JSON list of C-alpha atoms in Angstrom, two decimals:
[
{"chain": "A", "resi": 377, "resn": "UNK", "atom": "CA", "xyz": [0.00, 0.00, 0.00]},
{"chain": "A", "resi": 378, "resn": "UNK", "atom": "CA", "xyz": [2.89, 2.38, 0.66]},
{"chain": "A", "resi": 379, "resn": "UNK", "atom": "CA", "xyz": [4.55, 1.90, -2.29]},
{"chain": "A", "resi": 380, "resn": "UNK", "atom": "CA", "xyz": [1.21, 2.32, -4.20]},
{"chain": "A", "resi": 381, "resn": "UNK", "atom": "CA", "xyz": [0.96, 5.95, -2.24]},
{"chain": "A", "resi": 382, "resn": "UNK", "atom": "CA", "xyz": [4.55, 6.77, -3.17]},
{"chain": "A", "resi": 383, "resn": "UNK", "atom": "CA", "xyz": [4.13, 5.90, -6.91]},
{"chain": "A", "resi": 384, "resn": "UNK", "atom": "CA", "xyz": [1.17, 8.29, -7.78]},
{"chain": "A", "resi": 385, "resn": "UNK", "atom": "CA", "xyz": [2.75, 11.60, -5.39]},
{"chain": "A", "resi": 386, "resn": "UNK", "atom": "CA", "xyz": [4.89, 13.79, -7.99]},
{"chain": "A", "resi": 387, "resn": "UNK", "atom": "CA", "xyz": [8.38, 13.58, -6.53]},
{"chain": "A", "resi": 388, "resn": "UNK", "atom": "CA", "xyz": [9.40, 16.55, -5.38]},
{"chain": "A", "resi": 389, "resn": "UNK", "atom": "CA", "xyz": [12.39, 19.05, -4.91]},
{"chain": "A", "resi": 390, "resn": "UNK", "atom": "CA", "xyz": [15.46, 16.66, -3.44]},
{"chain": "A", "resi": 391, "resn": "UNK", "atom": "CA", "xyz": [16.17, 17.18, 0.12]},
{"chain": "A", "resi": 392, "resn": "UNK", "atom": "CA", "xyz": [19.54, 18.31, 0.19]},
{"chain": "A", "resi": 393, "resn": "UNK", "atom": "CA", "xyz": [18.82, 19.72, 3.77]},
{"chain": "A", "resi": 394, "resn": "UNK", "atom": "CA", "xyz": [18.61, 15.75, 4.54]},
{"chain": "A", "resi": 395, "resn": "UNK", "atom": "CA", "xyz": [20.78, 14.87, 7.38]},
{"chain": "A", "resi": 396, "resn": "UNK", "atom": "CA", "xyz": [23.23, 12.39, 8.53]},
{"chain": "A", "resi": 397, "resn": "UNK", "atom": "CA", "xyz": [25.77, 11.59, 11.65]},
{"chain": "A", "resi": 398, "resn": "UNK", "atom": "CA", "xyz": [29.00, 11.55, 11.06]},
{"chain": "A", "resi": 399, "resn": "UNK", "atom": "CA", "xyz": [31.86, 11.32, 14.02]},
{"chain": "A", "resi": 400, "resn": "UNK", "atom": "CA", "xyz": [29.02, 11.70, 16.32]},
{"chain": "A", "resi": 401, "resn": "UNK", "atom": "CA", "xyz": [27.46, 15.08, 15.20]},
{"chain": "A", "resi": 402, "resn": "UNK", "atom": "CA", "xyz": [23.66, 15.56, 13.14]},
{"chain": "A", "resi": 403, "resn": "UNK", "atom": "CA", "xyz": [24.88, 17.32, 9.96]},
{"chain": "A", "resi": 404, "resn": "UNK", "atom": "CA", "xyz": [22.55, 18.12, 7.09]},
{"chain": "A", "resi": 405, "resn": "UNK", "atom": "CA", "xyz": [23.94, 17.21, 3.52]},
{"chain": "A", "resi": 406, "resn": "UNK", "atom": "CA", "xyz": [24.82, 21.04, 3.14]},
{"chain": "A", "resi": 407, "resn": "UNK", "atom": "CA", "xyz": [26.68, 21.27, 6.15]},
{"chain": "A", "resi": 408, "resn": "UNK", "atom": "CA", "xyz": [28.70, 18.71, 5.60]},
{"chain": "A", "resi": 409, "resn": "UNK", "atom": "CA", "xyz": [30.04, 19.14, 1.62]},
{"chain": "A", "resi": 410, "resn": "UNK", "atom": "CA", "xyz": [30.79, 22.71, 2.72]},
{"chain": "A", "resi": 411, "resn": "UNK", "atom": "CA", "xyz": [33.44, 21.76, 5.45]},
{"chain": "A", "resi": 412, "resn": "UNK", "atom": "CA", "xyz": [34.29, 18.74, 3.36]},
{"chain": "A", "resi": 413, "resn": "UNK", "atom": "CA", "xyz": [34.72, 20.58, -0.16]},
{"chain": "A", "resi": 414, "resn": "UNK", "atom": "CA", "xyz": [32.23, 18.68, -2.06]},
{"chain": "A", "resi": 415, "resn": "UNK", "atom": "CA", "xyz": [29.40, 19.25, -4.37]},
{"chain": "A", "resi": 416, "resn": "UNK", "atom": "CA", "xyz": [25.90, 19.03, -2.33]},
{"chain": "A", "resi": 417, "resn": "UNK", "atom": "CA", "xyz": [24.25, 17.20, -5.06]},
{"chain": "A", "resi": 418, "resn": "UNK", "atom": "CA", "xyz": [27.44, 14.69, -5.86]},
{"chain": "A", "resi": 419, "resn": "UNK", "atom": "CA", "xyz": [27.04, 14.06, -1.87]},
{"chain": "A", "resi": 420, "resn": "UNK", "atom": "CA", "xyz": [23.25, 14.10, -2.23]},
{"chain": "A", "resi": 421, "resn": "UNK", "atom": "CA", "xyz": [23.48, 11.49, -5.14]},
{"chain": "A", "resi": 422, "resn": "UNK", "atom": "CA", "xyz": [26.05, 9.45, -3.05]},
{"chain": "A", "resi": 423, "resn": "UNK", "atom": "CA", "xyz": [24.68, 8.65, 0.33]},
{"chain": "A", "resi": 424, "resn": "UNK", "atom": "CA", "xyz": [20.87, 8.95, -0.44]},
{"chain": "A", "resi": 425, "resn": "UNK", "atom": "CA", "xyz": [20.05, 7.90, -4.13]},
{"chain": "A", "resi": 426, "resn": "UNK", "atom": "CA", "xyz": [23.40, 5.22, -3.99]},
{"chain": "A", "resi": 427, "resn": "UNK", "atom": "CA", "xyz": [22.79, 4.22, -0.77]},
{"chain": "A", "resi": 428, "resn": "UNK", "atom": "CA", "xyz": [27.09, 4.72, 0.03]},
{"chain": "A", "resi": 429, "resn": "UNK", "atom": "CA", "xyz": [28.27, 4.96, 3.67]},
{"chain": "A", "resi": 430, "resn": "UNK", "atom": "CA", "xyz": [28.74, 9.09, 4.75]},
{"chain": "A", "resi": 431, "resn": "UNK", "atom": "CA", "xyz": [32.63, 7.67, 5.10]},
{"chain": "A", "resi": 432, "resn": "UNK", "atom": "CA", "xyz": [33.24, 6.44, 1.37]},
{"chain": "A", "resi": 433, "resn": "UNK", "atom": "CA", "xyz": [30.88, 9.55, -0.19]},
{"chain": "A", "resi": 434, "resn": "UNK", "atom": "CA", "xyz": [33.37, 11.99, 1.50]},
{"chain": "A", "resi": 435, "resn": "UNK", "atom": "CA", "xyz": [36.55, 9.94, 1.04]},
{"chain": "A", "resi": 436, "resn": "UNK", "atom": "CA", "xyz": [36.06, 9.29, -3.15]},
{"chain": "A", "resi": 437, "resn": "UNK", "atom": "CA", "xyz": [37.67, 11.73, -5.19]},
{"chain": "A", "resi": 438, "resn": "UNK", "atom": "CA", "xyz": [34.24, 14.15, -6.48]},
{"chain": "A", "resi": 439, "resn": "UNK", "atom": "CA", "xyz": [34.23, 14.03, -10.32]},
{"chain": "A", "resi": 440, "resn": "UNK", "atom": "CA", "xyz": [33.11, 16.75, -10.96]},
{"chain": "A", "resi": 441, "resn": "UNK", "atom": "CA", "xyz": [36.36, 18.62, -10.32]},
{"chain": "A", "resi": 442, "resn": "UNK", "atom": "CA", "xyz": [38.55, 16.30, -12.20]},
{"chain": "A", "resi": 443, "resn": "UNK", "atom": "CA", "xyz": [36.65, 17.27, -15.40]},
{"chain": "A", "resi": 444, "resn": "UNK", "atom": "CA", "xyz": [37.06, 20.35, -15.04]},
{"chain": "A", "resi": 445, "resn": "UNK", "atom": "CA", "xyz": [40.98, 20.64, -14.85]},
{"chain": "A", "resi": 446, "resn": "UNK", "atom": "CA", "xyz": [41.39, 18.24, -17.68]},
{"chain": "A", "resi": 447, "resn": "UNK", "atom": "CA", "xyz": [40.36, 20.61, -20.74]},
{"chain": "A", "resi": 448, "resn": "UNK", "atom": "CA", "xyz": [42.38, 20.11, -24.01]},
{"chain": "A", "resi": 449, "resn": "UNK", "atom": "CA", "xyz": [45.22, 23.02, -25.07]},
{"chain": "A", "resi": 450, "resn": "UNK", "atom": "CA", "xyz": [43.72, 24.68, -27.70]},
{"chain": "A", "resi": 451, "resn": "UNK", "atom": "CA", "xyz": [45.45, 23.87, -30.94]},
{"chain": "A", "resi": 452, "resn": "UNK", "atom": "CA", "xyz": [47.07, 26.94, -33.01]},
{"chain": "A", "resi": 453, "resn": "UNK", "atom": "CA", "xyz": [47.33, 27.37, -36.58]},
{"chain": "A", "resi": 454, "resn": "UNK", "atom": "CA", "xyz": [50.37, 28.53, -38.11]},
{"chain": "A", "resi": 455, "resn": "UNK", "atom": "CA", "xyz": [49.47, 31.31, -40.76]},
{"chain": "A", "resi": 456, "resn": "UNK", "atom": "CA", "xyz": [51.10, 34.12, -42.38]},
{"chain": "A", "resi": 457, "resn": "UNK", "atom": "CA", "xyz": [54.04, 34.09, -39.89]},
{"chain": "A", "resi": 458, "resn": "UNK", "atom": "CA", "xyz": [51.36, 34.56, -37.08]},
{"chain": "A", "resi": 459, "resn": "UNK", "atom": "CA", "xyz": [49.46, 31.71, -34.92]},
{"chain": "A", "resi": 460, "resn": "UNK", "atom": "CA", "xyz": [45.61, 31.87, -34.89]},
{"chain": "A", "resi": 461, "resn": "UNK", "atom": "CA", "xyz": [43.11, 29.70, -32.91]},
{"chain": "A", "resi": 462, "resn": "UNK", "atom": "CA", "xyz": [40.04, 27.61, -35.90]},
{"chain": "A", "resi": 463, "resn": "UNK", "atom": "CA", "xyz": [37.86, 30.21, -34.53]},
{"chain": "A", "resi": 464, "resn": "UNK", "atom": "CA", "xyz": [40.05, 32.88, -35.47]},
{"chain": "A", "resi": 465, "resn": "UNK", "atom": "CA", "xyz": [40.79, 31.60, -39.03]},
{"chain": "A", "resi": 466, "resn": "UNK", "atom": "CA", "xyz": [37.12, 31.30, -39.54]},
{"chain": "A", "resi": 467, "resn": "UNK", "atom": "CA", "xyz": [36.40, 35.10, -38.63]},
{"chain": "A", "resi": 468, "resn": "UNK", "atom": "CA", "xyz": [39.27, 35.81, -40.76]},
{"chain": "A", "resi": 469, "resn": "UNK", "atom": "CA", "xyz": [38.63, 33.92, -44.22]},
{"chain": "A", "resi": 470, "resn": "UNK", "atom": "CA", "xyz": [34.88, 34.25, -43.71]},
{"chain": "A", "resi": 471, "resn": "UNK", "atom": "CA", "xyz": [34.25, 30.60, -43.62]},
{"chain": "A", "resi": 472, "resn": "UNK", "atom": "CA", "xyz": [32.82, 28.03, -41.68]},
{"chain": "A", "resi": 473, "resn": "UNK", "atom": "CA", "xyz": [34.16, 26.18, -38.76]},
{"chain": "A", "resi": 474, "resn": "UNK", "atom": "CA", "xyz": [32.94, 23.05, -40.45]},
{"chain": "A", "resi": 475, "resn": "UNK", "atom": "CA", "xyz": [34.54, 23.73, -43.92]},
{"chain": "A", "resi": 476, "resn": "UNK", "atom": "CA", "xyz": [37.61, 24.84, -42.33]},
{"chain": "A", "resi": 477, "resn": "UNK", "atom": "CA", "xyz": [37.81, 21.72, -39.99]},
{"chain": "A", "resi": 478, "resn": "UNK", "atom": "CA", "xyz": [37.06, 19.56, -42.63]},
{"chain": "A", "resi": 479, "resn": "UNK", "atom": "CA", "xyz": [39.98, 20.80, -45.14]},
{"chain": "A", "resi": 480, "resn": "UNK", "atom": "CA", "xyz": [42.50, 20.71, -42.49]},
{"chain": "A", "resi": 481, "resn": "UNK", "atom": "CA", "xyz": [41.36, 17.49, -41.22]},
{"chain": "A", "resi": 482, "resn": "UNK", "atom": "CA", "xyz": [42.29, 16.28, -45.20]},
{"chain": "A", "resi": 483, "resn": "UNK", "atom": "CA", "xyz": [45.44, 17.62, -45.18]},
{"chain": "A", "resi": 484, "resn": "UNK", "atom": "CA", "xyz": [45.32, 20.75, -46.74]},
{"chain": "A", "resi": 485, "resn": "UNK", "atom": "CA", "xyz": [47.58, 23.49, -45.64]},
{"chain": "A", "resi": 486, "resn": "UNK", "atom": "CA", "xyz": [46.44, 26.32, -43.68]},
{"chain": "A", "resi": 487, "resn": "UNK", "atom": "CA", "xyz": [47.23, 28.81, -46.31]},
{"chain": "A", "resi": 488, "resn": "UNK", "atom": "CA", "xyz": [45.05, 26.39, -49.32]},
{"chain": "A", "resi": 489, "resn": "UNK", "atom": "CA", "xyz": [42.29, 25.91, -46.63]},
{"chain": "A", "resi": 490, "resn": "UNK", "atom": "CA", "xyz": [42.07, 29.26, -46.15]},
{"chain": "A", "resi": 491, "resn": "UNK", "atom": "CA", "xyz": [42.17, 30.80, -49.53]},
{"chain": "A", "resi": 492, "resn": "UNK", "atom": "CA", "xyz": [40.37, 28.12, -51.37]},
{"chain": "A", "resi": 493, "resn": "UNK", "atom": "CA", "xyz": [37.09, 29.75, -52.69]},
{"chain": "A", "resi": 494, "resn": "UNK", "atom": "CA", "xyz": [33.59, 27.52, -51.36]},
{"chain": "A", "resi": 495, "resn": "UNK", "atom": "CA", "xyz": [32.61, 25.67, -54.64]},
{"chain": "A", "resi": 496, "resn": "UNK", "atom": "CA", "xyz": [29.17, 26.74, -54.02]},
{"chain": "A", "resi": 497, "resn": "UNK", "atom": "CA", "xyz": [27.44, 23.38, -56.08]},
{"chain": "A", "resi": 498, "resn": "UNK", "atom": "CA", "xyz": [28.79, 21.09, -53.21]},
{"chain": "A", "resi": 499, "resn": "UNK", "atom": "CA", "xyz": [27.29, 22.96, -50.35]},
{"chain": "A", "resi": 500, "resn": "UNK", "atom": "CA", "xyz": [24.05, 22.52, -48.75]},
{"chain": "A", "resi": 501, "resn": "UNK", "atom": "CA", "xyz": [22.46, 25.75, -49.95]},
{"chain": "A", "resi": 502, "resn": "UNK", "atom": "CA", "xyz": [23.42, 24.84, -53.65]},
{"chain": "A", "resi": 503, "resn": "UNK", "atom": "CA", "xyz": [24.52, 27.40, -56.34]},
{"chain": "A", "resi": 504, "resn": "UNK", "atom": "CA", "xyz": [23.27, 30.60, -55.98]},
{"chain": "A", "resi": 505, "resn": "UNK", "atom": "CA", "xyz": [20.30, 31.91, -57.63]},
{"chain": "A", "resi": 506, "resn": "UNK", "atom": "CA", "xyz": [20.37, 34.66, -59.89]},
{"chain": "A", "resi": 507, "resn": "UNK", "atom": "CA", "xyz": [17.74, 37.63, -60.41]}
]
């Protein structure tokens, strides 16, 4: 019957005010990832939705942090004696990260990539119409 009751409420808002004890003290989830340096909801997600002790939630390494720090170099392009990000290629030569990605992906030099005019039958939007 109480499952029944639990399965037609709406679930709401989690209760990240939900609290535990830990080294003999009531703590609410809040509490606790602020003097621990963890994300409420990766503590949340840990100890009630994973059912995890309150020892191995704080003790695991939180994701969410190691994701962040591991963010590719951008690459630079060598061009004209300068270097230039894709983006900053694109803005230049007034094409498309896609067509530019896709040359250079090929092979093509910067410099042919670049100055290579859009054969306009190949594209998407076809040739041109005329008036």
């Amino acid at each position: 019957m109480l499952q029944m009751l639990m399965m037609m409420q709406p679930l709401t808002k989690r209760r990240l005010n939900a609290s535990v004890i830990w080294m003999g003290k009531r703590w609410t989830l809040a509490e606790l990832a602020s003097e621990y340096h963890i994300n409420r909801s990766t503590l949340y997600s840990r100890i009630i939705e994973r059912g995890w002790s309150v020892d191995r939630a704080l003790r695991e390494p939180d994701d969410t942090k190691r994701r962040i720090n591991t963010k590719k170099a951008r690459r630079l392009y060598s061009y004209r004696g300068k270097e230039y990000s894709l983006t900053e290629l694109c803005k230049m030569s007034g094409l498309s990260m896609t067509t530019l990605a896709t040359r250079l992906s090929k092979g093509m030099s910067v410099q042919d990539a670049m100055e290579k005019p859009v054969n306009e039958s190949k594209s998407r939007k076809g040739p041109r119409k005329r008036l």
